[in-house]
Amino acid sequence: MWLYLAVLVGLYYLVRWHRERQVVSHLRDKYVFITGCDSGFGNLLARQLDMRGMRVLAACLTEKGAEQLRAQTSDRLETVTLDVTKTESISAAAQWVKERVGDRGLWGLVNNAGISEPSALNEWLTKQDFVTTLDVNLLGMIEVTLSLLPLVRKARGRVVNVSSIAGRLSIIGGGYSISKYGIEAFSDSLRRELAPFGVKVAIIEPGAFKTNMNNTERILLNVQAVWDRARPEIKEIYGEKYLASYLKLLSSRLLPECKENLSEVTDCMEHALTACHPRTRYSAGWDAKLFYLPMSYMPTFLGDTILTWVLPRPAKAL
Ligand SMILES: NC(=O)c1ccc[n+]([C@@H]2O[C@H](COP(=O)([O-])OP(=O)(O)OC[C@H]3O[C@@H](n4cnc5c(N)ncnc54)[C@H](OP(=O)(O)O)[C@@H]3O)[C@@H](O)[C@H]2O)c1
């Protein structure tokens, strides 16, 4: 009985491996538009796809980021500046893409741009803090997608949305996890809507990686700034000792765990763009696969116990 089961599992992985190895043809003629290419995953993906011969249209937030990327890549790669929170900027970028792709349409749209701050305990934050993050990570991503979908549909292409393991498990307060849960929801409905047109939608769920986003010094300063402007009763309820332990937890245990090999994530993105049979979801990093994802399937009380166990106790806790 166990032998049959082992053979069946082995066969399943063999068929999956074979399916996933098949690559789409004419990659050199295909255009891919990527947001947030100044740094991190977006930057590496732009360089990676350029090396592979694809036609990369890289959107950077700053002209400086765009210049640096152009200096490291071939003449095929083109850049545009894009702020995903600004409708005019998105319209201009969409027109720019349209002029380049013409009748071929856009093969790949990678919604990668994102921010993680301000992040802290929900009660320490203001409504505007939530709006700031949601504007970039969720609403910006939705507007970019809506503006470019006609071109993606024309190419029967791919939409690749960068979520996070924080879109499966809400680990920290603030808008970040909320935005990533939103991306999961948006992508799920989009996938079903676009299937009849031959467009595939993939979601990337990385664990924690060392990019600008996870710069320890900046994160600690940001939490400190949120605390400094928090209401006096919040400071009384949590206490300075809580803040110190919270900052220590971030700096000594959580942030040092970030992985350095960003290609674990960009390889998933590349597969989603180039494989004949891309996956619906890609989790990248051992922490995502072995810790956060399994925890997201655990009974809530168990996950809550593990996550609250590592947190300090507020001064006025019962
Ligand atoms: N690093 C991780 O551990 C991790 C884990 C899970 C998911 N992610 C997701 O991966 C994606 C890429 O992040 P990353 O880790 O590579 O961090 P990153 O290096 O900070 O990259 C984020 C990019 O987005 C750009 N950006 C910020 N605000 C923007 C705006 N309003 N409009 C357009 N672009 C904007 C940034 O530009 P500037 O550099 O000029 O600010 C930067 O190029 C994000 O969606 C993030 O949530 C990251």
Short mmCIF file of C-alpha atoms and ligand atoms in Angstrom, two decimals:
data_model
loop_
_atom_site.label_atom_id
_atom_site.label_comp_id
_atom_site.label_asym_id
_atom_site.label_seq_id
_atom_site.Cartn_x
_atom_site.Cartn_y
_atom_site.Cartn_z
CA MET A 1 0.00 0.00 0.00
CA TRP A 2 2.80 2.47 0.99
CA LEU A 3 4.75 1.44 -2.11
CA TYR A 4 1.76 2.28 -4.39
CA LEU A 5 1.40 5.59 -2.63
CA ALA A 6 5.10 6.39 -3.03
CA VAL A 7 4.93 5.49 -6.75
CA LEU A 8 1.84 7.70 -7.20
CA VAL A 9 3.49 10.66 -5.46
CA GLY A 10 6.67 10.09 -7.49
CA LEU A 11 4.65 10.01 -10.71
CA TYR A 12 2.82 13.20 -9.78
CA TYR A 13 6.12 15.05 -9.25
CA LEU A 14 7.60 13.60 -12.44
CA VAL A 15 4.62 14.78 -14.55
CA ARG A 16 4.69 18.18 -12.82
CA TRP A 17 8.43 18.53 -13.37
CA HIS A 18 8.02 17.68 -17.06
CA ARG A 19 5.10 20.12 -17.52
CA GLU A 20 6.91 22.93 -15.74
CA ARG A 21 10.06 22.58 -17.86
CA GLN A 22 8.26 23.51 -21.08
CA VAL A 23 9.13 27.02 -22.17
CA VAL A 24 7.10 29.35 -24.41
CA SER A 25 8.58 30.05 -27.82
CA HIS A 26 9.87 33.34 -29.32
CA LEU A 27 10.86 34.82 -25.96
CA ARG A 28 13.06 37.38 -27.74
CA ASP A 29 9.98 38.99 -29.30
CA LYS A 30 8.09 39.27 -26.04
CA TYR A 31 7.72 42.48 -24.03
CA VAL A 32 7.59 42.47 -20.23
CA PHE A 33 6.69 45.56 -18.18
CA ILE A 34 7.95 45.55 -14.58
CA THR A 35 7.17 48.13 -11.88
CA GLY A 36 9.57 49.10 -9.08
CA CYS A 37 12.84 48.39 -10.94
CA ASP A 38 15.03 50.88 -9.00
CA SER A 39 16.11 48.18 -6.56
CA GLY A 40 15.42 44.74 -5.10
CA PHE A 41 13.48 42.03 -6.94
CA GLY A 42 12.27 44.33 -9.76
CA ASN A 43 15.80 45.46 -10.54
CA LEU A 44 17.20 41.92 -10.54
CA LEU A 45 14.30 40.59 -12.62
CA ALA A 46 14.80 43.33 -15.24
CA ARG A 47 18.48 42.38 -15.57
CA GLN A 48 17.71 38.65 -15.56
CA LEU A 49 15.08 38.87 -18.33
CA ASP A 50 17.31 41.22 -20.33
CA MET A 51 20.11 38.62 -20.17
CA ARG A 52 17.61 36.05 -21.39
CA GLY A 53 16.94 38.19 -24.44
CA MET A 54 13.42 39.33 -23.60
CA ARG A 55 12.31 42.90 -24.32
CA VAL A 56 12.18 44.51 -20.90
CA LEU A 57 10.21 47.70 -20.25
CA ALA A 58 11.38 48.69 -16.79
CA ALA A 59 9.46 51.23 -14.73
CA CYS A 60 11.49 53.00 -12.04
CA LEU A 61 10.26 55.44 -9.42
CA THR A 62 13.25 57.72 -9.97
CA GLU A 63 15.25 58.79 -13.02
CA LYS A 64 18.42 57.97 -11.07
CA GLY A 65 17.25 54.36 -10.63
CA ALA A 66 16.40 54.19 -14.34
CA GLU A 67 19.82 55.54 -15.34
CA GLN A 68 21.65 53.02 -13.15
CA LEU A 69 19.62 50.14 -14.56
CA ARG A 70 20.24 51.21 -18.17
CA ALA A 71 23.96 51.35 -17.44
CA GLN A 72 23.92 47.69 -16.37
CA THR A 73 21.81 46.28 -19.18
CA SER A 74 21.64 45.90 -22.96
CA ASP A 75 20.21 48.47 -25.39
CA ARG A 76 17.07 46.35 -25.71
CA LEU A 77 15.99 47.31 -22.17
CA GLU A 78 14.04 50.57 -21.99
CA THR A 79 13.02 52.50 -18.91
CA VAL A 80 10.22 54.84 -17.93
CA THR A 81 9.60 56.68 -14.66
CA LEU A 82 6.43 55.64 -12.89
CA ASP A 83 4.84 56.50 -9.58
CA VAL A 84 2.04 53.96 -9.12
CA THR A 85 0.16 56.30 -6.75
CA LYS A 86 -0.37 58.89 -9.52
CA THR A 87 -3.02 58.37 -12.19
CA GLU A 88 -1.29 60.73 -14.67
CA SER A 89 1.97 58.84 -14.25
CA ILE A 90 0.23 55.50 -14.88
CA SER A 91 -1.60 56.83 -17.98
CA ALA A 92 1.63 58.20 -19.42
CA ALA A 93 3.46 54.91 -18.77
CA ALA A 94 0.59 52.89 -20.33
CA GLN A 95 0.75 55.06 -23.47
CA TRP A 96 4.54 54.62 -23.55
CA VAL A 97 4.13 50.84 -23.35
CA LYS A 98 1.44 50.88 -26.07
CA GLU A 99 3.75 52.75 -28.45
CA ARG A 100 6.45 50.14 -27.96
CA VAL A 101 4.51 46.88 -28.08
CA GLY A 102 2.19 47.86 -30.99
CA ASP A 103 0.03 45.05 -32.35
CA ARG A 104 2.01 42.35 -30.55
CA GLY A 105 0.55 43.39 -27.22
CA LEU A 106 2.24 43.08 -23.84
CA TRP A 107 3.33 39.55 -22.94
CA GLY A 108 4.09 40.16 -19.26
CA LEU A 109 3.03 42.63 -16.60
CA VAL A 110 4.91 42.27 -13.31
CA ASN A 111 3.36 44.28 -10.49
CA ASN A 112 6.32 44.46 -8.16
CA ALA A 113 6.50 48.03 -6.76
CA GLY A 114 5.82 48.16 -3.06
CA ILE A 115 6.59 49.72 0.30
CA SER A 116 6.38 48.26 3.79
CA GLU A 117 6.31 51.33 5.97
CA PRO A 118 4.84 52.68 8.12
CA SER A 119 4.54 49.37 9.98
CA ALA A 120 4.10 48.90 13.71
CA LEU A 121 1.27 47.82 16.00
CA ASN A 122 -2.08 48.84 14.49
CA GLU A 123 -3.00 51.01 17.44
CA TRP A 124 0.19 53.04 17.17
CA LEU A 125 -0.64 54.07 13.60
CA THR A 126 -3.02 56.60 12.01
CA LYS A 127 -5.50 56.09 9.20
CA GLN A 128 -3.13 57.99 6.89
CA ASP A 129 -0.38 55.45 7.62
CA PHE A 130 -2.65 52.69 6.32
CA VAL A 131 -3.66 54.78 3.29
CA THR A 132 0.00 55.42 2.38
CA THR A 133 0.81 51.71 2.12
CA LEU A 134 -2.45 50.69 0.47
CA ASP A 135 -2.04 53.44 -2.13
CA VAL A 136 1.21 51.99 -3.43
CA ASN A 137 0.87 48.25 -2.82
CA LEU A 138 -2.78 47.67 -3.62
CA LEU A 139 -4.54 50.58 -5.34
CA GLY A 140 -1.46 51.45 -7.41
CA MET A 141 -1.16 47.85 -8.51
CA ILE A 142 -4.84 47.67 -9.41
CA GLU A 143 -4.69 50.87 -11.48
CA VAL A 144 -1.57 49.76 -13.35
CA THR A 145 -3.24 46.41 -14.09
CA LEU A 146 -6.48 47.99 -15.33
CA SER A 147 -4.52 50.35 -17.58
CA LEU A 148 -2.43 47.62 -19.20
CA LEU A 149 -4.91 44.72 -19.38
CA PRO A 150 -6.04 45.49 -22.96
CA LEU A 151 -2.43 45.11 -24.09
CA VAL A 152 -1.90 41.91 -22.06
CA ARG A 153 -5.12 40.43 -23.45
CA LYS A 154 -3.93 41.18 -26.97
CA ALA A 155 -0.78 39.08 -26.38
CA ARG A 156 -2.65 36.38 -24.38
CA GLY A 157 0.05 37.09 -21.87
CA ARG A 158 0.74 36.93 -18.16
CA VAL A 159 0.07 39.06 -15.09
CA VAL A 160 2.49 38.41 -12.23
CA ASN A 161 1.53 40.02 -8.94
CA VAL A 162 4.06 40.24 -6.13
CA SER A 163 2.27 39.49 -2.90
CA SER A 164 4.09 38.13 0.15
CA ILE A 165 3.81 35.48 2.77
CA ALA A 166 2.24 38.40 4.67
CA GLY A 167 -0.67 37.97 2.25
CA ARG A 168 -1.31 34.54 3.77
CA LEU A 169 -0.54 35.30 7.41
CA SER A 170 -0.88 38.71 9.03
CA ILE A 171 2.35 38.96 10.99
CA ILE A 172 2.63 42.68 11.62
CA GLY A 173 0.20 45.58 12.03
CA GLY A 174 -0.29 48.39 9.53
CA GLY A 175 -1.24 48.44 5.87
CA TYR A 176 1.36 45.97 4.57
CA SER A 177 -0.37 42.67 5.29
CA ILE A 178 -3.75 44.19 4.45
CA SER A 179 -2.42 45.27 1.04
CA LYS A 180 -0.97 41.82 0.39
CA TYR A 181 -4.22 40.05 1.39
CA GLY A 182 -5.89 42.46 -1.05
CA ILE A 183 -3.46 41.49 -3.82
CA GLU A 184 -4.31 37.82 -3.24
CA ALA A 185 -8.03 38.57 -3.51
CA PHE A 186 -7.63 40.77 -6.59
CA SER A 187 -5.40 38.20 -8.30
CA ASP A 188 -7.76 35.30 -7.58
CA SER A 189 -10.76 36.98 -9.19
CA LEU A 190 -8.63 38.35 -12.03
CA ARG A 191 -7.29 34.86 -12.79
CA ARG A 192 -10.79 33.47 -13.26
CA GLU A 193 -11.96 36.48 -15.31
CA LEU A 194 -8.98 36.35 -17.67
CA ALA A 195 -8.81 32.58 -18.20
CA PRO A 196 -11.30 32.69 -21.14
CA PHE A 197 -8.91 35.10 -22.92
CA GLY A 198 -5.88 32.87 -22.48
CA VAL A 199 -4.29 35.27 -19.98
CA LYS A 200 -2.65 33.63 -16.95
CA VAL A 201 -2.28 35.26 -13.54
CA ALA A 202 0.43 34.19 -11.07
CA ILE A 203 1.03 35.29 -7.49
CA ILE A 204 4.52 35.45 -5.96
CA GLU A 205 4.69 34.96 -2.19
CA PRO A 206 8.25 35.57 -0.94
CA GLY A 207 9.38 35.11 2.63
CA ALA A 208 11.81 37.67 4.07
CA PHE A 209 14.68 38.76 1.81
CA LYS A 210 17.41 41.37 2.22
CA THR A 211 16.33 44.26 0.02
CA ASN A 212 15.96 48.00 0.70
CA MET A 213 12.57 47.17 2.13
CA ASN A 214 14.15 45.21 4.97
CA ASN A 215 16.89 47.67 5.82
CA THR A 216 17.19 47.17 9.59
CA GLU A 217 18.32 50.68 10.46
CA ARG A 218 15.50 52.34 8.50
CA ILE A 219 12.82 50.03 9.90
CA LEU A 220 13.93 50.66 13.48
CA LEU A 221 13.98 54.41 12.89
CA ASN A 222 10.53 54.20 11.36
CA VAL A 223 9.05 52.27 14.31
CA GLN A 224 10.70 54.72 16.69
CA ALA A 225 9.18 57.65 14.75
CA VAL A 226 5.72 56.06 14.89
CA TRP A 227 6.13 55.57 18.64
CA ASP A 228 7.36 59.14 19.18
CA ARG A 229 4.20 60.59 17.69
CA ALA A 230 1.83 58.04 19.26
CA ARG A 231 -0.85 59.31 21.67
CA PRO A 232 0.21 59.56 25.35
CA GLU A 233 -2.29 56.87 26.44
CA ILE A 234 -0.75 54.41 23.92
CA LYS A 235 2.66 55.06 25.42
CA GLU A 236 1.25 54.46 28.88
CA ILE A 237 -0.52 51.24 27.91
CA TYR A 238 2.53 49.70 26.20
CA GLY A 239 5.39 51.39 28.03
CA GLU A 240 8.95 52.21 26.94
CA LYS A 241 10.07 48.69 27.94
CA TYR A 242 7.71 47.23 25.37
CA LEU A 243 9.14 49.46 22.66
CA ALA A 244 12.71 48.49 23.58
CA SER A 245 11.88 44.75 23.49
CA TYR A 246 9.94 45.18 20.24
CA LEU A 247 12.88 46.95 18.57
CA LYS A 248 15.23 44.28 19.91
CA LEU A 249 13.01 41.54 18.53
CA LEU A 250 13.09 43.18 15.09
CA SER A 251 16.82 43.87 15.06
CA SER A 252 18.16 40.72 16.67
CA ARG A 253 15.71 38.00 15.60
CA LEU A 254 13.45 38.89 12.69
CA LEU A 255 15.45 41.10 10.33
CA PRO A 256 18.76 39.14 10.50
CA GLU A 257 16.80 36.11 9.24
CA CYS A 258 16.29 37.81 5.85
CA LYS A 259 17.79 35.81 3.01
CA GLU A 260 20.34 37.29 0.59
CA ASN A 261 19.70 35.23 -2.52
CA LEU A 262 17.08 37.36 -4.30
CA SER A 263 17.13 35.07 -7.33
CA GLU A 264 15.01 32.59 -5.34
CA VAL A 265 12.23 35.12 -5.93
CA THR A 266 13.14 36.35 -9.43
CA ASP A 267 13.46 32.74 -10.67
CA CYS A 268 9.81 32.23 -9.65
CA MET A 269 8.85 35.42 -11.51
CA GLU A 270 10.81 34.32 -14.56
CA HIS A 271 9.13 30.93 -14.51
CA ALA A 272 5.70 32.56 -14.29
CA LEU A 273 6.58 34.59 -17.41
CA THR A 274 8.34 31.99 -19.53
CA ALA A 275 6.86 28.57 -18.71
CA CYS A 276 4.07 27.15 -20.87
CA HIS A 277 2.35 26.02 -17.67
CA PRO A 278 3.07 28.58 -14.93
CA ARG A 279 1.95 27.93 -11.37
CA THR A 280 -0.86 29.94 -9.79
CA ARG A 281 1.19 30.63 -6.66
CA TYR A 282 4.93 30.58 -6.03
CA SER A 283 6.27 30.65 -2.50
CA ALA A 284 9.94 31.66 -2.35
CA GLY A 285 12.34 31.08 0.54
CA TRP A 286 12.56 28.34 3.16
CA ASP A 287 10.78 30.49 5.76
CA ALA A 288 7.78 30.90 3.46
CA LYS A 289 7.65 27.20 2.56
CA LEU A 290 8.45 25.63 5.92
CA PHE A 291 7.23 28.13 8.48
CA TYR A 292 4.76 30.82 7.41
CA LEU A 293 2.74 28.84 4.86
CA PRO A 294 2.24 25.80 7.12
CA MET A 295 1.35 28.18 9.95
CA SER A 296 -1.31 29.82 7.78
CA TYR A 297 -3.04 26.41 7.53
CA MET A 298 -2.86 25.74 11.29
CA PRO A 299 -5.90 26.22 13.53
CA THR A 300 -6.02 29.94 14.34
CA PHE A 301 -5.49 29.47 18.08
CA LEU A 302 -2.24 27.60 17.43
CA GLY A 303 -0.87 30.25 15.04
CA ASP A 304 -1.92 33.01 17.45
CA THR A 305 -0.18 31.26 20.34
CA ILE A 306 3.08 30.93 18.43
CA LEU A 307 3.03 34.52 17.14
CA THR A 308 2.04 36.17 20.43
CA TRP A 309 4.57 34.05 22.31
CA VAL A 310 7.46 35.91 20.66
CA LEU A 311 5.98 39.36 21.31
CA PRO A 312 6.73 41.36 24.49
CA ARG A 313 3.96 42.03 27.05
CA PRO A 314 2.44 45.52 27.20
CA ALA A 315 2.89 47.36 30.52
CA LYS A 316 -0.87 47.43 31.18
CA ALA A 317 -1.63 43.87 29.99
CA LEU A 318 -4.07 41.92 32.17
N1 LIG B 1 11.99 41.93 0.56
C1 LIG B 1 11.13 41.09 1.08
O1 LIG B 1 11.42 40.40 2.05
C2 LIG B 1 9.77 40.92 0.47
C3 LIG B 1 8.98 39.87 0.91
C4 LIG B 1 7.74 39.67 0.35
C5 LIG B 1 7.29 40.50 -0.65
N2 LIG B 1 8.06 41.54 -1.06
C6 LIG B 1 7.53 42.40 -2.12
O2 LIG B 1 8.44 42.48 -3.20
C7 LIG B 1 8.21 43.68 -3.92
C8 LIG B 1 9.54 44.36 -4.20
O3 LIG B 1 10.12 44.77 -2.98
P1 LIG B 1 11.67 44.62 -2.65
O4 LIG B 1 11.79 43.72 -1.51
O5 LIG B 1 12.43 44.34 -3.88
O6 LIG B 1 11.98 46.08 -2.06
P2 LIG B 1 12.62 47.36 -2.72
O7 LIG B 1 14.03 47.12 -3.09
O8 LIG B 1 12.32 48.48 -1.79
O9 LIG B 1 11.79 47.53 -4.07
C9 LIG B 1 10.56 48.19 -4.14
C10 LIG B 1 10.54 49.02 -5.39
O10 LIG B 1 9.30 49.71 -5.50
C11 LIG B 1 9.60 51.08 -5.79
N3 LIG B 1 8.52 51.96 -5.35
C12 LIG B 1 8.24 52.42 -4.11
N4 LIG B 1 7.19 53.24 -4.14
C13 LIG B 1 6.79 53.31 -5.43
C14 LIG B 1 5.77 54.02 -6.10
N5 LIG B 1 4.95 54.87 -5.46
N6 LIG B 1 5.64 53.86 -7.45
C15 LIG B 1 6.49 53.06 -8.13
N7 LIG B 1 7.49 52.37 -7.56
C16 LIG B 1 7.63 52.49 -6.22
C17 LIG B 1 10.90 51.35 -5.08
O11 LIG B 1 11.55 52.50 -5.62
P3 LIG B 1 12.72 53.20 -4.73
O12 LIG B 1 13.80 52.17 -4.60
O13 LIG B 1 13.14 54.36 -5.58
O14 LIG B 1 12.09 53.57 -3.43
C18 LIG B 1 11.65 50.07 -5.39
O15 LIG B 1 12.20 50.10 -6.66
C19 LIG B 1 7.26 44.52 -3.06
O16 LIG B 1 5.95 44.42 -3.58
C20 LIG B 1 7.33 43.83 -1.70
O17 LIG B 1 6.16 44.01 -0.94
C21 LIG B 1 9.30 41.78 -0.52
#
